[in-house]
Amino acid sequence: MSKSSLSDNPAIRLLYSALLSVLGGLVFKLLHVPLPWLLGPMTFTLVGSRVVKVVRPSWPSWIRDTALILIGYSIGLTFTMTTLRQIGHQLPTMALMTFILILLCGLLAWIITRLSGIPFPTVLMGSIPGGLTQMVVLAEDTKGIDLTVVAFLQVVRLLMIIFCVPLLVYSPLFGGDSGTTAVSNTVSAVVEHAATVAGTGWGVVVLYAVVCVAAALLANKIHFPSAYMLGPMIITAILHLAGVEGPALSAWLLSAAQVMIGTYVGLLLKPEKLQNKVRVAILAVTSSTLLIASTIGFSYLLTQLHAISSTTAFLSLAPGGMDQMGIIAHEVNADISIVTGYQIFRTWFIYFLIPPILRMLFKALKRRKVQQR
């Protein structure tokens, strides 16, 4: 078999991609980089696909879809009766705070657009705090979006949240212990977080596996946004609320899901197309800083509306993931049910309402451009 045929062999290309991804995850893990199994594969496949020309990396979309099903299931499990009651009790406030946060993100996106020249739809998609994985998937499903810019903006925001939120929570600003050890332990807990498998029978495991895959395929067939994640998320939440206890995903399975998605995203990114890299980086850091600072102000307002601590209010509104904020809430004895309730409400709001709103907005902007010509 010739060298060229070997380099074009699908199995070899897939194996090469997998090796790059695992190596990237291990290196980032050893270096204690946040989210090593997501950012490591993303970085190594991005660089490897450009440095090594002998073998072209390949990562079929069905591998990413499998990971999205796992993530959708994991998020669905967080929707419990306790969080449902909290959402019902503070629904108007949750809706108000979420709306204000999204409005602020839109304003920051508009400012970045004016200063950088990057199209507003792309910057807006990169500014909405819906999670790196979820927003990249949503961006891929939306026409005319620069996936590289979206991923870059989301990564900058995510890294700043992971490091800044624990530091702020333990600072005198929120009356916490500012000791270095406490901060280090919390950051470590956030980064290393993974659930353990519960003692559940195989029948329930098979049930969830079948219904999650079926829900993903059905959601995809009816053109649901982020179908392979939202379908399993919805059916899992319904079953979980009905009393069917599903097993939490193990650490290695969650890491594997991150590798599957990180690799896929890494091969999609085109950094050479990113204009004014330094300028965009500065704007991304500045906008993330303003977002965090604004969250502190909103949290003070929340404490005036409800009898909750400033720490609970801040973690409820912080534009990070519900799992990371939940871990920090546990570490500082904040009200976990309130924190989780706010985070889940915002997550579901973004998943279900933001896609149609963005589509309508982008169509309106497109019509406006056409009329101006």
mmCIF file of C-alpha atoms in Angstrom:
data_model
loop_
_atom_site.group_PDB
_atom_site.id
_atom_site.type_symbol
_atom_site.label_atom_id
_atom_site.label_comp_id
_atom_site.label_asym_id
_atom_site.label_seq_id
_atom_site.Cartn_x
_atom_site.Cartn_y
_atom_site.Cartn_z
ATOM 1 C CA MET A 1 0.000 0.000 0.000
ATOM 2 C CA SER A 2 1.404 3.390 -1.013
ATOM 3 C CA LYS A 3 2.181 6.177 1.444
ATOM 4 C CA SER A 4 -0.568 8.369 -0.038
ATOM 5 C CA SER A 5 -3.189 5.659 0.284
ATOM 6 C CA LEU A 6 -2.152 5.096 3.899
ATOM 7 C CA SER A 7 -2.512 8.797 4.694
ATOM 8 C CA ASP A 8 -5.989 8.840 3.128
ATOM 9 C CA ASN A 9 -7.156 5.671 4.888
ATOM 10 C CA PRO A 10 -10.223 6.604 7.037
ATOM 11 C CA ALA A 11 -9.169 4.304 9.884
ATOM 12 C CA ILE A 12 -5.635 5.760 10.008
ATOM 13 C CA ARG A 13 -6.962 9.323 9.869
ATOM 14 C CA LEU A 14 -9.381 8.578 12.703
ATOM 15 C CA LEU A 15 -6.685 6.865 14.783
ATOM 16 C CA TYR A 16 -4.294 9.778 14.231
ATOM 17 C CA SER A 17 -6.966 12.222 15.387
ATOM 18 C CA ALA A 18 -7.680 10.127 18.478
ATOM 19 C CA LEU A 19 -3.979 9.969 19.375
ATOM 20 C CA LEU A 20 -3.633 13.744 18.988
ATOM 21 C CA SER A 21 -6.691 14.291 21.189
ATOM 22 C CA VAL A 22 -5.643 11.960 23.991
ATOM 23 C CA LEU A 23 -2.126 13.409 23.946
ATOM 24 C CA GLY A 24 -3.557 16.926 24.156
ATOM 25 C CA GLY A 25 -5.779 15.962 27.064
ATOM 26 C CA LEU A 26 -2.903 14.354 28.959
ATOM 27 C CA VAL A 27 -0.573 17.312 28.417
ATOM 28 C CA PHE A 28 -3.201 19.846 29.529
ATOM 29 C CA LYS A 29 -4.031 17.622 32.513
ATOM 30 C CA LEU A 30 -0.382 17.532 33.591
ATOM 31 C CA LEU A 31 -0.138 21.294 33.168
ATOM 32 C CA HIS A 32 -3.307 21.769 35.280
ATOM 33 C CA VAL A 33 -5.051 23.690 32.502
ATOM 34 C CA PRO A 34 -8.814 24.164 33.118
ATOM 35 C CA LEU A 35 -11.050 21.703 31.231
ATOM 36 C CA PRO A 36 -8.047 19.688 29.967
ATOM 37 C CA TRP A 37 -10.082 17.026 28.162
ATOM 38 C CA LEU A 38 -11.947 19.656 26.153
ATOM 39 C CA LEU A 39 -9.319 22.335 25.516
ATOM 40 C CA GLY A 40 -6.401 19.864 25.133
ATOM 41 C CA PRO A 41 -7.878 17.887 22.205
ATOM 42 C CA MET A 42 -9.177 21.115 20.677
ATOM 43 C CA THR A 43 -5.703 22.686 20.735
ATOM 44 C CA PHE A 44 -3.720 19.629 19.623
ATOM 45 C CA THR A 45 -6.001 18.772 16.698
ATOM 46 C CA LEU A 46 -6.028 22.423 15.652
ATOM 47 C CA VAL A 47 -2.220 22.582 15.640
ATOM 48 C CA GLY A 48 -1.661 19.011 14.423
ATOM 49 C CA SER A 49 -3.883 19.463 11.382
ATOM 50 C CA ARG A 50 -1.656 22.341 10.262
ATOM 51 C CA VAL A 51 1.809 21.174 11.301
ATOM 52 C CA VAL A 52 1.645 17.561 10.086
ATOM 53 C CA LYS A 53 0.650 17.284 6.430
ATOM 54 C CA VAL A 54 1.274 13.560 5.936
ATOM 55 C CA VAL A 55 -2.007 12.467 7.530
ATOM 56 C CA ARG A 56 -5.145 14.564 7.443
ATOM 57 C CA PRO A 57 -7.078 14.260 10.738
ATOM 58 C CA SER A 58 -10.656 13.064 10.498
ATOM 59 C CA TRP A 59 -13.434 13.042 13.095
ATOM 60 C CA PRO A 60 -16.911 11.972 11.881
ATOM 61 C CA SER A 61 -19.872 13.995 13.129
ATOM 62 C CA TRP A 62 -21.521 10.920 14.653
ATOM 63 C CA ILE A 63 -18.768 10.815 17.303
ATOM 64 C CA ARG A 64 -19.589 14.380 18.311
ATOM 65 C CA ASP A 65 -23.298 13.549 18.276
ATOM 66 C CA THR A 66 -22.667 10.654 20.664
ATOM 67 C CA ALA A 67 -20.916 13.019 23.072
ATOM 68 C CA LEU A 68 -23.789 15.506 22.839
ATOM 69 C CA ILE A 69 -26.252 12.767 23.817
ATOM 70 C CA LEU A 70 -24.158 12.045 26.912
ATOM 71 C CA ILE A 71 -23.977 15.732 27.827
ATOM 72 C CA GLY A 72 -27.702 16.225 27.233
ATOM 73 C CA TYR A 73 -28.421 13.283 29.521
ATOM 74 C CA SER A 74 -26.077 14.628 32.202
ATOM 75 C CA ILE A 75 -27.722 18.080 32.143
ATOM 76 C CA GLY A 76 -31.202 16.537 32.211
ATOM 77 C CA LEU A 77 -30.358 14.737 35.452
ATOM 78 C CA THR A 78 -29.783 18.064 37.205
ATOM 79 C CA PHE A 79 -33.462 18.969 36.791
ATOM 80 C CA THR A 80 -34.982 17.817 40.105
ATOM 81 C CA MET A 81 -38.158 18.609 42.035
ATOM 82 C CA THR A 82 -36.123 20.873 44.331
ATOM 83 C CA THR A 83 -34.862 22.997 41.444
ATOM 84 C CA LEU A 84 -38.333 22.947 39.887
ATOM 85 C CA ARG A 85 -39.835 24.358 43.107
ATOM 86 C CA GLN A 86 -37.130 27.034 43.281
ATOM 87 C CA ILE A 87 -37.756 28.021 39.678
ATOM 88 C CA GLY A 88 -41.498 28.217 40.363
ATOM 89 C CA HIS A 89 -40.962 30.306 43.499
ATOM 90 C CA GLN A 90 -38.601 32.854 41.901
ATOM 91 C CA LEU A 91 -39.640 32.549 38.242
ATOM 92 C CA PRO A 92 -40.277 36.283 37.635
ATOM 93 C CA THR A 93 -36.894 37.212 39.124
ATOM 94 C CA MET A 94 -35.103 34.474 37.179
ATOM 95 C CA ALA A 95 -36.709 35.666 33.943
ATOM 96 C CA LEU A 96 -35.819 39.288 34.711
ATOM 97 C CA MET A 97 -32.189 38.546 35.585
ATOM 98 C CA THR A 98 -31.744 36.275 32.583
ATOM 99 C CA PHE A 99 -33.213 38.905 30.276
ATOM 100 C CA ILE A 100 -30.944 41.610 31.709
ATOM 101 C CA LEU A 101 -27.882 39.356 31.350
ATOM 102 C CA ILE A 102 -28.700 38.501 27.727
ATOM 103 C CA LEU A 103 -29.354 42.199 27.014
ATOM 104 C CA LEU A 104 -25.957 43.079 28.514
ATOM 105 C CA CYS A 105 -24.277 40.419 26.365
ATOM 106 C CA GLY A 106 -25.982 41.902 23.324
ATOM 107 C CA LEU A 107 -24.694 45.375 24.225
ATOM 108 C CA LEU A 108 -21.137 44.082 24.721
ATOM 109 C CA ALA A 109 -21.369 42.211 21.410
ATOM 110 C CA TRP A 110 -22.453 45.402 19.646
ATOM 111 C CA ILE A 111 -19.505 47.309 21.153
ATOM 112 C CA ILE A 112 -17.048 44.576 20.068
ATOM 113 C CA THR A 113 -18.546 44.657 16.573
ATOM 114 C CA ARG A 114 -18.099 48.417 16.336
ATOM 115 C CA LEU A 115 -14.485 48.226 17.512
ATOM 116 C CA SER A 116 -13.369 45.088 15.666
ATOM 117 C CA GLY A 117 -15.441 45.048 12.502
ATOM 118 C CA ILE A 118 -16.508 41.423 13.075
ATOM 119 C CA PRO A 119 -20.150 40.802 12.039
ATOM 120 C CA PHE A 120 -22.603 41.286 14.903
ATOM 121 C CA PRO A 121 -24.290 37.830 14.606
ATOM 122 C CA THR A 122 -20.947 36.088 15.101
ATOM 123 C CA VAL A 123 -19.908 38.226 18.084
ATOM 124 C CA LEU A 124 -23.356 37.874 19.675
ATOM 125 C CA MET A 125 -23.195 34.082 19.418
ATOM 126 C CA GLY A 126 -19.755 34.167 21.023
ATOM 127 C CA SER A 127 -20.902 36.477 23.825
ATOM 128 C CA ILE A 128 -24.010 34.639 25.068
ATOM 129 C CA PRO A 129 -23.108 32.643 28.216
ATOM 130 C CA GLY A 130 -24.604 29.301 27.207
ATOM 131 C CA GLY A 131 -21.500 27.171 27.602
ATOM 132 C CA LEU A 132 -18.635 26.538 25.177
ATOM 133 C CA THR A 133 -19.901 23.213 23.831
ATOM 134 C CA GLN A 134 -23.504 24.266 23.493
ATOM 135 C CA MET A 135 -22.850 27.615 21.819
ATOM 136 C CA VAL A 136 -20.354 26.142 19.355
ATOM 137 C CA VAL A 137 -22.921 23.509 18.371
ATOM 138 C CA LEU A 138 -25.586 26.200 18.031
ATOM 139 C CA ALA A 139 -23.197 28.345 15.977
ATOM 140 C CA GLU A 140 -22.493 25.413 13.662
ATOM 141 C CA ASP A 141 -26.233 25.018 13.080
ATOM 142 C CA THR A 142 -26.630 28.719 12.202
ATOM 143 C CA LYS A 143 -25.727 29.958 8.734
ATOM 144 C CA GLY A 144 -23.241 32.782 8.290
ATOM 145 C CA ILE A 145 -21.534 32.380 11.685
ATOM 146 C CA ASP A 146 -17.730 32.372 12.020
ATOM 147 C CA LEU A 147 -17.191 29.332 14.235
ATOM 148 C CA THR A 148 -13.580 30.265 15.027
ATOM 149 C CA VAL A 149 -14.545 33.645 16.499
ATOM 150 C CA VAL A 150 -17.427 32.117 18.473
ATOM 151 C CA ALA A 151 -15.167 29.442 19.989
ATOM 152 C CA PHE A 152 -12.449 32.003 20.771
ATOM 153 C CA LEU A 153 -14.822 34.362 22.586
ATOM 154 C CA GLN A 154 -16.455 31.510 24.507
ATOM 155 C CA VAL A 155 -13.094 30.043 25.587
ATOM 156 C CA VAL A 156 -11.867 33.426 26.882
ATOM 157 C CA ARG A 157 -15.072 33.942 28.876
ATOM 158 C CA LEU A 158 -15.020 30.382 30.237
ATOM 159 C CA LEU A 159 -11.406 30.596 31.421
ATOM 160 C CA MET A 160 -12.016 33.923 33.139
ATOM 161 C CA ILE A 161 -15.119 32.563 34.880
ATOM 162 C CA ILE A 162 -13.292 29.430 36.080
ATOM 163 C CA PHE A 163 -10.493 31.455 37.677
ATOM 164 C CA CYS A 164 -12.200 34.712 38.660
ATOM 165 C CA VAL A 165 -15.402 33.444 40.295
ATOM 166 C CA PRO A 166 -13.635 31.368 43.019
ATOM 167 C CA LEU A 167 -11.258 34.263 43.719
ATOM 168 C CA LEU A 168 -14.181 36.681 44.074
ATOM 169 C CA VAL A 169 -16.251 34.327 46.241
ATOM 170 C CA TYR A 170 -13.367 33.900 48.704
ATOM 171 C CA SER A 171 -12.495 37.595 48.678
ATOM 172 C CA PRO A 172 -13.616 40.106 51.355
ATOM 173 C CA LEU A 173 -16.141 41.379 48.793
ATOM 174 C CA PHE A 174 -18.380 38.416 49.639
ATOM 175 C CA GLY A 175 -17.131 37.903 53.173
ATOM 176 C CA GLY A 176 -15.244 34.727 52.332
ATOM 177 C CA ASP A 177 -11.866 33.334 53.286
ATOM 178 C CA SER A 178 -9.322 34.711 50.846
ATOM 179 C CA GLY A 179 -6.733 32.103 51.708
ATOM 180 C CA THR A 180 -4.746 30.772 48.779
ATOM 181 C CA THR A 181 -5.368 27.156 49.742
ATOM 182 C CA ALA A 182 -9.135 27.595 49.786
ATOM 183 C CA VAL A 183 -9.103 29.269 46.385
ATOM 184 C CA SER A 184 -6.825 26.592 44.954
ATOM 185 C CA ASN A 185 -9.014 23.796 46.285
ATOM 186 C CA THR A 186 -12.145 25.316 44.816
ATOM 187 C CA VAL A 187 -10.582 25.916 41.406
ATOM 188 C CA SER A 188 -9.326 22.336 41.477
ATOM 189 C CA ALA A 189 -12.782 21.077 42.428
ATOM 190 C CA VAL A 190 -14.381 23.006 39.579
ATOM 191 C CA VAL A 191 -11.912 21.752 37.003
ATOM 192 C CA GLU A 192 -11.837 18.146 38.233
ATOM 193 C CA HIS A 193 -15.596 17.865 38.764
ATOM 194 C CA ALA A 194 -17.298 14.694 37.602
ATOM 195 C CA ALA A 195 -20.184 12.701 38.965
ATOM 196 C CA THR A 196 -19.862 9.113 40.206
ATOM 197 C CA VAL A 197 -21.997 6.293 38.909
ATOM 198 C CA ALA A 198 -24.945 5.637 41.180
ATOM 199 C CA GLY A 199 -25.940 2.127 42.181
ATOM 200 C CA THR A 200 -28.632 1.743 39.553
ATOM 201 C CA GLY A 201 -29.842 -1.447 37.882
ATOM 202 C CA TRP A 202 -28.911 -2.248 34.306
ATOM 203 C CA GLY A 203 -32.576 -2.065 33.302
ATOM 204 C CA VAL A 204 -32.677 1.670 34.042
ATOM 205 C CA VAL A 205 -29.358 2.199 32.253
ATOM 206 C CA VAL A 206 -30.687 0.478 29.120
ATOM 207 C CA LEU A 207 -33.949 2.436 29.365
ATOM 208 C CA TYR A 208 -32.163 5.785 29.469
ATOM 209 C CA ALA A 209 -29.776 4.748 26.696
ATOM 210 C CA VAL A 210 -32.642 3.787 24.370
ATOM 211 C CA VAL A 211 -34.885 6.781 25.067
ATOM 212 C CA CYS A 212 -32.015 9.291 24.868
ATOM 213 C CA VAL A 213 -30.873 8.016 21.469
ATOM 214 C CA ALA A 214 -34.487 7.915 20.242
ATOM 215 C CA ALA A 215 -35.118 11.449 21.517
ATOM 216 C CA ALA A 216 -31.943 12.709 19.805
ATOM 217 C CA LEU A 217 -32.921 11.150 16.462
ATOM 218 C CA LEU A 218 -36.495 12.461 16.731
ATOM 219 C CA ALA A 219 -35.320 15.978 17.644
ATOM 220 C CA ASN A 220 -32.940 15.920 14.686
ATOM 221 C CA LYS A 221 -35.716 14.781 12.351
ATOM 222 C CA ILE A 222 -37.981 17.673 13.334
ATOM 223 C CA HIS A 223 -35.046 20.114 13.010
ATOM 224 C CA PHE A 224 -34.669 20.956 16.702
ATOM 225 C CA PRO A 225 -31.762 23.317 17.510
ATOM 226 C CA SER A 226 -28.834 21.351 18.988
ATOM 227 C CA ALA A 227 -31.005 18.262 18.538
ATOM 228 C CA TYR A 228 -28.547 15.650 19.812
ATOM 229 C CA MET A 229 -28.225 17.500 23.100
ATOM 230 C CA LEU A 230 -31.694 18.973 23.654
ATOM 231 C CA GLY A 231 -33.587 15.767 22.798
ATOM 232 C CA PRO A 232 -31.849 13.643 25.475
ATOM 233 C CA MET A 233 -31.925 16.582 27.909
ATOM 234 C CA ILE A 234 -35.711 16.904 27.695
ATOM 235 C CA ILE A 235 -36.543 13.195 27.939
ATOM 236 C CA THR A 236 -34.065 12.718 30.796
ATOM 237 C CA ALA A 237 -35.562 15.632 32.738
ATOM 238 C CA ILE A 238 -39.074 14.225 32.252
ATOM 239 C CA LEU A 239 -38.116 10.715 33.403
ATOM 240 C CA HIS A 240 -36.068 12.082 36.302
ATOM 241 C CA LEU A 241 -38.958 14.231 37.517
ATOM 242 C CA ALA A 242 -41.263 11.208 37.161
ATOM 243 C CA GLY A 243 -39.110 9.342 39.672
ATOM 244 C CA VAL A 244 -36.994 7.195 37.340
ATOM 245 C CA GLU A 245 -33.558 7.626 38.936
ATOM 246 C CA GLY A 246 -30.849 7.551 36.277
ATOM 247 C CA PRO A 247 -27.158 6.911 37.019
ATOM 248 C CA ALA A 248 -24.821 9.895 37.024
ATOM 249 C CA LEU A 249 -22.066 9.662 34.416
ATOM 250 C CA SER A 250 -18.642 8.587 35.625
ATOM 251 C CA ALA A 251 -15.595 10.839 35.436
ATOM 252 C CA TRP A 252 -13.969 8.938 32.571
ATOM 253 C CA LEU A 253 -17.179 8.990 30.513
ATOM 254 C CA LEU A 254 -17.597 12.742 30.954
ATOM 255 C CA SER A 255 -13.942 13.226 30.006
ATOM 256 C CA ALA A 256 -14.420 11.023 26.937
ATOM 257 C CA ALA A 257 -17.404 13.138 25.874
ATOM 258 C CA GLN A 258 -15.278 16.278 26.178
ATOM 259 C CA VAL A 259 -12.540 14.675 24.069
ATOM 260 C CA MET A 260 -15.076 13.774 21.360
ATOM 261 C CA ILE A 261 -16.362 17.350 21.186
ATOM 262 C CA GLY A 262 -12.991 19.065 21.618
ATOM 263 C CA THR A 263 -11.525 17.094 18.725
ATOM 264 C CA TYR A 264 -14.441 17.905 16.445
ATOM 265 C CA VAL A 265 -14.324 21.617 17.253
ATOM 266 C CA GLY A 266 -10.535 21.720 16.865
ATOM 267 C CA LEU A 267 -10.805 20.448 13.295
ATOM 268 C CA LEU A 268 -13.503 22.998 12.469
ATOM 269 C CA LEU A 269 -11.570 26.049 13.653
ATOM 270 C CA LYS A 270 -9.832 28.274 11.105
ATOM 271 C CA PRO A 271 -7.623 30.673 13.124
ATOM 272 C CA GLU A 272 -5.930 31.951 9.968
ATOM 273 C CA LYS A 273 -9.246 33.620 9.105
ATOM 274 C CA LEU A 274 -9.383 35.514 12.404
ATOM 275 C CA GLN A 275 -8.629 39.158 11.633
ATOM 276 C CA ASN A 276 -6.847 41.477 14.118
ATOM 277 C CA LYS A 277 -6.087 38.648 16.559
ATOM 278 C CA VAL A 278 -4.542 40.791 19.315
ATOM 279 C CA ARG A 279 -7.293 43.379 19.130
ATOM 280 C CA VAL A 280 -10.024 40.746 19.290
ATOM 281 C CA ALA A 281 -8.278 39.075 22.264
ATOM 282 C CA ILE A 282 -8.133 42.360 24.183
ATOM 283 C CA LEU A 283 -11.799 43.041 23.444
ATOM 284 C CA ALA A 284 -12.763 39.517 24.518
ATOM 285 C CA VAL A 285 -10.973 39.856 27.869
ATOM 286 C CA THR A 286 -12.431 43.322 28.428
ATOM 287 C CA SER A 287 -15.991 42.241 27.660
ATOM 288 C CA SER A 288 -15.661 39.189 29.942
ATOM 289 C CA THR A 289 -14.367 41.421 32.749
ATOM 290 C CA LEU A 290 -17.296 43.807 32.307
ATOM 291 C CA LEU A 291 -19.713 40.869 32.302
ATOM 292 C CA ILE A 292 -18.338 39.555 35.603
ATOM 293 C CA ALA A 293 -18.353 43.043 37.147
ATOM 294 C CA SER A 294 -21.956 43.560 36.056
ATOM 295 C CA THR A 295 -22.900 40.222 37.583
ATOM 296 C CA ILE A 296 -21.647 41.476 40.951
ATOM 297 C CA GLY A 297 -23.962 44.474 40.636
ATOM 298 C CA PHE A 298 -26.925 42.301 39.623
ATOM 299 C CA SER A 299 -26.269 39.982 42.564
ATOM 300 C CA TYR A 300 -26.610 42.920 44.955
ATOM 301 C CA LEU A 301 -29.981 43.711 43.369
ATOM 302 C CA LEU A 302 -31.016 40.076 43.812
ATOM 303 C CA THR A 303 -30.233 40.188 47.540
ATOM 304 C CA GLN A 304 -32.597 43.171 47.818
ATOM 305 C CA LEU A 305 -35.396 41.263 46.086
ATOM 306 C CA HIS A 306 -34.998 37.994 48.006
ATOM 307 C CA ALA A 307 -33.652 37.025 51.411
ATOM 308 C CA ILE A 308 -30.518 35.254 50.162
ATOM 309 C CA SER A 309 -26.827 35.755 50.816
ATOM 310 C CA SER A 310 -24.623 37.790 48.487
ATOM 311 C CA THR A 311 -22.589 34.653 47.708
ATOM 312 C CA THR A 312 -25.691 32.694 46.731
ATOM 313 C CA ALA A 313 -26.895 35.586 44.578
ATOM 314 C CA PHE A 314 -23.528 35.961 42.814
ATOM 315 C CA LEU A 315 -23.171 32.238 42.071
ATOM 316 C CA SER A 316 -26.779 32.136 40.847
ATOM 317 C CA LEU A 317 -26.103 34.841 38.258
ATOM 318 C CA ALA A 318 -22.459 34.088 37.367
ATOM 319 C CA PRO A 319 -22.234 33.333 33.623
ATOM 320 C CA GLY A 320 -20.590 29.938 34.072
ATOM 321 C CA GLY A 321 -21.781 26.345 33.934
ATOM 322 C CA MET A 322 -24.297 25.007 36.438
ATOM 323 C CA ASP A 323 -21.907 22.233 37.494
ATOM 324 C CA GLN A 324 -19.012 24.596 38.253
ATOM 325 C CA MET A 325 -21.224 27.059 40.126
ATOM 326 C CA GLY A 326 -22.851 24.187 42.022
ATOM 327 C CA ILE A 327 -19.478 22.926 43.242
ATOM 328 C CA ILE A 328 -18.406 26.370 44.436
ATOM 329 C CA ALA A 329 -21.804 26.822 46.143
ATOM 330 C CA HIS A 330 -21.218 23.588 48.037
ATOM 331 C CA GLU A 331 -17.711 24.678 49.056
ATOM 332 C CA VAL A 332 -18.861 28.006 50.534
ATOM 333 C CA ASN A 333 -22.163 26.733 52.018
ATOM 334 C CA ALA A 334 -24.327 28.770 49.647
ATOM 335 C CA ASP A 335 -27.913 27.682 48.892
ATOM 336 C CA ILE A 336 -27.268 25.047 46.216
ATOM 337 C CA SER A 337 -30.929 24.657 45.214
ATOM 338 C CA ILE A 338 -31.244 28.385 44.437
ATOM 339 C CA VAL A 339 -27.916 28.482 42.590
ATOM 340 C CA THR A 340 -28.834 25.414 40.530
ATOM 341 C CA GLY A 341 -32.335 26.748 39.879
ATOM 342 C CA TYR A 342 -31.064 30.022 38.422
ATOM 343 C CA GLN A 343 -28.340 28.315 36.390
ATOM 344 C CA ILE A 344 -30.744 25.704 34.970
ATOM 345 C CA PHE A 345 -33.364 28.326 34.131
ATOM 346 C CA ARG A 346 -30.813 30.390 32.206
ATOM 347 C CA THR A 347 -29.466 27.296 30.461
ATOM 348 C CA TRP A 348 -32.894 26.150 29.321
ATOM 349 C CA PHE A 349 -33.906 29.697 28.401
ATOM 350 C CA ILE A 350 -30.851 29.989 26.167
ATOM 351 C CA TYR A 351 -31.366 26.560 24.593
ATOM 352 C CA PHE A 352 -35.045 27.023 23.734
ATOM 353 C CA LEU A 353 -35.662 30.744 23.260
ATOM 354 C CA ILE A 354 -32.341 32.138 22.064
ATOM 355 C CA PRO A 355 -32.116 30.108 18.776
ATOM 356 C CA PRO A 356 -35.461 31.342 17.348
ATOM 357 C CA ILE A 357 -34.802 34.876 18.626
ATOM 358 C CA LEU A 358 -31.367 34.881 16.976
ATOM 359 C CA ARG A 359 -32.797 33.543 13.716
ATOM 360 C CA MET A 360 -35.397 36.329 13.622
ATOM 361 C CA LEU A 361 -32.756 38.926 14.521
ATOM 362 C CA PHE A 362 -30.308 37.711 11.884
ATOM 363 C CA LYS A 363 -33.050 37.687 9.215
ATOM 364 C CA ALA A 364 -33.990 41.254 10.136
ATOM 365 C CA LEU A 365 -30.341 42.355 9.937
ATOM 366 C CA LYS A 366 -30.000 40.637 6.568
ATOM 367 C CA ARG A 367 -33.097 42.360 5.190
ATOM 368 C CA ARG A 368 -31.786 45.687 6.470
ATOM 369 C CA LYS A 369 -28.484 45.179 4.654
ATOM 370 C CA VAL A 370 -30.293 44.332 1.438
ATOM 371 C CA GLN A 371 -32.471 47.448 1.716
ATOM 372 C CA GLN A 372 -29.413 49.671 2.293
ATOM 373 C CA ARG A 373 -27.719 48.499 -0.924
#
